[in-house]
Amino acid sequence: IFSDELNHASIVDGCRLARANGATTHVIAHLDLDALDAGLSAHAEARCIVVTDVAFSMDGDVAAVGELLDLCTRHDALLVLDEAHSVLQDIVDLRGTTAQVLQVGTLSR
């Protein structure tokens, strides 16, 4: 599992639970696509999952979803997009993609 260093605490907790159950987790510098590409390349033999917030609520910046889709498609990785802070913002457009994507959100915030 590759996780952005500024992901919401709920994602961090999920990664900790996954690690406790045998998953390998890697924290990637905030929005660093080069580091993510290198990490995915180094673990090409593994089934990789990339998890990120779409909108980072504390900083107000937005993940480069298009580039993440390209990276995950190239490395055959699952992309998990947490849209809890970007619901109804029309940030993510997945039309035409062949990537493996899971979009999650919440109605509690």
PDB file of C-alpha atoms in Angstrom:
ATOM      1  CA  ILE A   1       0.000   0.000   0.000  1.00  0.00           C
ATOM      2  CA  PHE A   2       1.324   3.421  -0.978  1.00  0.00           C
ATOM      3  CA  SER A   3      -0.175   6.323   0.973  1.00  0.00           C
ATOM      4  CA  ASP A   4       0.374  10.092   0.708  1.00  0.00           C
ATOM      5  CA  GLU A   5       1.978  11.500   3.858  1.00  0.00           C
ATOM      6  CA  LEU A   6      -0.826  14.047   4.311  1.00  0.00           C
ATOM      7  CA  ASN A   7      -3.721  11.616   3.934  1.00  0.00           C
ATOM      8  CA  HIS A   8      -6.562  11.951   6.425  1.00  0.00           C
ATOM      9  CA  ALA A   9      -6.147  10.144   9.748  1.00  0.00           C
ATOM     10  CA  SER A  10      -8.800   7.605   8.761  1.00  0.00           C
ATOM     11  CA  ILE A  11      -6.647   6.490   5.821  1.00  0.00           C
ATOM     12  CA  VAL A  12      -3.567   6.338   8.044  1.00  0.00           C
ATOM     13  CA  ASP A  13      -5.516   4.168  10.500  1.00  0.00           C
ATOM     14  CA  GLY A  14      -6.616   1.898   7.653  1.00  0.00           C
ATOM     15  CA  CYS A  15      -3.001   1.503   6.551  1.00  0.00           C
ATOM     16  CA  ARG A  16      -1.992   0.633  10.121  1.00  0.00           C
ATOM     17  CA  LEU A  17      -4.697  -2.025  10.287  1.00  0.00           C
ATOM     18  CA  ALA A  18      -3.563  -3.426   6.944  1.00  0.00           C
ATOM     19  CA  ARG A  19       0.056  -3.520   8.159  1.00  0.00           C
ATOM     20  CA  ALA A  20      -1.043  -5.339  11.333  1.00  0.00           C
ATOM     21  CA  ASN A  21      -2.624  -7.943   9.053  1.00  0.00           C
ATOM     22  CA  GLY A  22       0.486  -8.490   6.946  1.00  0.00           C
ATOM     23  CA  ALA A  23       0.381  -5.757   4.303  1.00  0.00           C
ATOM     24  CA  THR A  24       3.468  -3.735   3.497  1.00  0.00           C
ATOM     25  CA  THR A  25       2.855   0.003   3.638  1.00  0.00           C
ATOM     26  CA  HIS A  26       4.863   2.891   2.247  1.00  0.00           C
ATOM     27  CA  VAL A  27       4.322   6.562   3.009  1.00  0.00           C
ATOM     28  CA  ILE A  28       5.081   8.757   0.011  1.00  0.00           C
ATOM     29  CA  ALA A  29       6.025  12.437   0.244  1.00  0.00           C
ATOM     30  CA  HIS A  30       3.004  14.664  -0.326  1.00  0.00           C
ATOM     31  CA  LEU A  31       1.932  14.612  -3.982  1.00  0.00           C
ATOM     32  CA  ASP A  32       5.366  13.293  -5.066  1.00  0.00           C
ATOM     33  CA  LEU A  33       4.549  11.379  -8.236  1.00  0.00           C
ATOM     34  CA  ASP A  34       8.218  10.614  -8.943  1.00  0.00           C
ATOM     35  CA  ALA A  35       8.613   8.917  -5.549  1.00  0.00           C
ATOM     36  CA  LEU A  36       5.390   6.993  -6.130  1.00  0.00           C
ATOM     37  CA  ASP A  37       6.567   5.882  -9.574  1.00  0.00           C
ATOM     38  CA  ALA A  38       9.877   4.706  -8.101  1.00  0.00           C
ATOM     39  CA  GLY A  39       8.097   2.845  -5.303  1.00  0.00           C
ATOM     40  CA  LEU A  40       5.708   1.113  -7.683  1.00  0.00           C
ATOM     41  CA  SER A  41       8.626   0.171  -9.948  1.00  0.00           C
ATOM     42  CA  ALA A  42      10.562  -1.258  -7.003  1.00  0.00           C
ATOM     43  CA  HIS A  43       7.575  -3.428  -6.060  1.00  0.00           C
ATOM     44  CA  ALA A  44       6.515  -4.453  -9.556  1.00  0.00           C
ATOM     45  CA  GLU A  45       6.115  -8.093  -8.497  1.00  0.00           C
ATOM     46  CA  ALA A  46       3.608  -7.207  -5.754  1.00  0.00           C
ATOM     47  CA  ARG A  47      -0.072  -6.336  -5.972  1.00  0.00           C
ATOM     48  CA  CYS A  48       0.045  -2.614  -5.201  1.00  0.00           C
ATOM     49  CA  ILE A  49      -2.622  -0.247  -3.928  1.00  0.00           C
ATOM     50  CA  VAL A  50      -2.271   3.530  -4.059  1.00  0.00           C
ATOM     51  CA  VAL A  51      -4.532   5.403  -1.641  1.00  0.00           C
ATOM     52  CA  THR A  52      -4.972   9.159  -1.494  1.00  0.00           C
ATOM     53  CA  ASP A  53      -7.329  11.905  -0.557  1.00  0.00           C
ATOM     54  CA  VAL A  54      -8.537  13.800  -3.609  1.00  0.00           C
ATOM     55  CA  ALA A  55      -8.762  17.109  -1.749  1.00  0.00           C
ATOM     56  CA  PHE A  56      -6.476  17.556   1.241  1.00  0.00           C
ATOM     57  CA  SER A  57      -8.647  19.407   3.739  1.00  0.00           C
ATOM     58  CA  MET A  58      -5.863  20.851   5.879  1.00  0.00           C
ATOM     59  CA  ASP A  59      -3.851  22.349   2.999  1.00  0.00           C
ATOM     60  CA  GLY A  60      -6.549  22.808   0.386  1.00  0.00           C
ATOM     61  CA  ASP A  61      -4.512  21.236  -2.388  1.00  0.00           C
ATOM     62  CA  VAL A  62      -5.743  18.558  -4.771  1.00  0.00           C
ATOM     63  CA  ALA A  63      -4.195  15.289  -5.923  1.00  0.00           C
ATOM     64  CA  ALA A  64      -3.194  15.026  -9.584  1.00  0.00           C
ATOM     65  CA  VAL A  65      -5.814  12.380 -10.314  1.00  0.00           C
ATOM     66  CA  GLY A  66      -5.047  12.129 -14.034  1.00  0.00           C
ATOM     67  CA  GLU A  67      -1.369  11.483 -13.411  1.00  0.00           C
ATOM     68  CA  LEU A  68      -2.198   9.024 -10.624  1.00  0.00           C
ATOM     69  CA  LEU A  69      -4.488   7.159 -13.015  1.00  0.00           C
ATOM     70  CA  ASP A  70      -1.687   6.990 -15.588  1.00  0.00           C
ATOM     71  CA  LEU A  71       0.826   5.696 -13.019  1.00  0.00           C
ATOM     72  CA  CYS A  72      -1.555   3.097 -11.639  1.00  0.00           C
ATOM     73  CA  THR A  73      -2.513   1.924 -15.115  1.00  0.00           C
ATOM     74  CA  ARG A  74       1.151   1.601 -16.109  1.00  0.00           C
ATOM     75  CA  HIS A  75       1.991  -0.348 -12.933  1.00  0.00           C
ATOM     76  CA  ASP A  76      -1.292  -2.320 -12.805  1.00  0.00           C
ATOM     77  CA  ALA A  77      -2.002  -0.911  -9.339  1.00  0.00           C
ATOM     78  CA  LEU A  78      -5.387  -0.297  -7.731  1.00  0.00           C
ATOM     79  CA  LEU A  79      -6.085   3.398  -7.101  1.00  0.00           C
ATOM     80  CA  VAL A  80      -8.258   4.263  -4.092  1.00  0.00           C
ATOM     81  CA  LEU A  81      -9.555   7.842  -4.127  1.00  0.00           C
ATOM     82  CA  ASP A  82     -11.035   9.249  -0.920  1.00  0.00           C
ATOM     83  CA  GLU A  83     -13.457  11.949  -1.985  1.00  0.00           C
ATOM     84  CA  ALA A  84     -14.761  12.778   1.494  1.00  0.00           C
ATOM     85  CA  HIS A  85     -13.536  16.377   1.151  1.00  0.00           C
ATOM     86  CA  SER A  86     -14.278  16.743  -2.551  1.00  0.00           C
ATOM     87  CA  VAL A  87     -17.833  15.441  -2.931  1.00  0.00           C
ATOM     88  CA  LEU A  88     -19.778  17.470  -5.509  1.00  0.00           C
ATOM     89  CA  GLN A  89     -16.644  19.389  -6.502  1.00  0.00           C
ATOM     90  CA  ASP A  90     -16.334  17.788  -9.965  1.00  0.00           C
ATOM     91  CA  ILE A  91     -12.615  17.150  -9.445  1.00  0.00           C
ATOM     92  CA  VAL A  92     -12.496  13.525 -10.573  1.00  0.00           C
ATOM     93  CA  ASP A  93     -13.498  12.549 -14.100  1.00  0.00           C
ATOM     94  CA  LEU A  94     -13.038   8.829 -14.694  1.00  0.00           C
ATOM     95  CA  ARG A  95     -14.825   8.621 -18.038  1.00  0.00           C
ATOM     96  CA  GLY A  96     -12.854   6.553 -20.492  1.00  0.00           C
ATOM     97  CA  THR A  97     -10.350   5.222 -17.977  1.00  0.00           C
ATOM     98  CA  THR A  98      -9.334   1.589 -17.938  1.00  0.00           C
ATOM     99  CA  ALA A  99      -7.610   1.886 -14.558  1.00  0.00           C
ATOM    100  CA  GLN A 100      -8.736  -0.068 -11.529  1.00  0.00           C
ATOM    101  CA  VAL A 101     -10.237   2.648  -9.328  1.00  0.00           C
ATOM    102  CA  LEU A 102     -12.186   2.566  -6.087  1.00  0.00           C
ATOM    103  CA  GLN A 103     -13.847   5.827  -5.069  1.00  0.00           C
ATOM    104  CA  VAL A 104     -14.857   6.225  -1.433  1.00  0.00           C
ATOM    105  CA  GLY A 105     -16.518   9.028   0.474  1.00  0.00           C
ATOM    106  CA  THR A 106     -18.658   9.757   3.480  1.00  0.00           C
ATOM    107  CA  LEU A 107     -21.841  11.564   4.341  1.00  0.00           C
ATOM    108  CA  SER A 108     -20.767  12.159   7.935  1.00  0.00           C
ATOM    109  CA  ARG A 109     -18.677  15.296   7.446  1.00  0.00           C
TER     110      ARG A 109
END
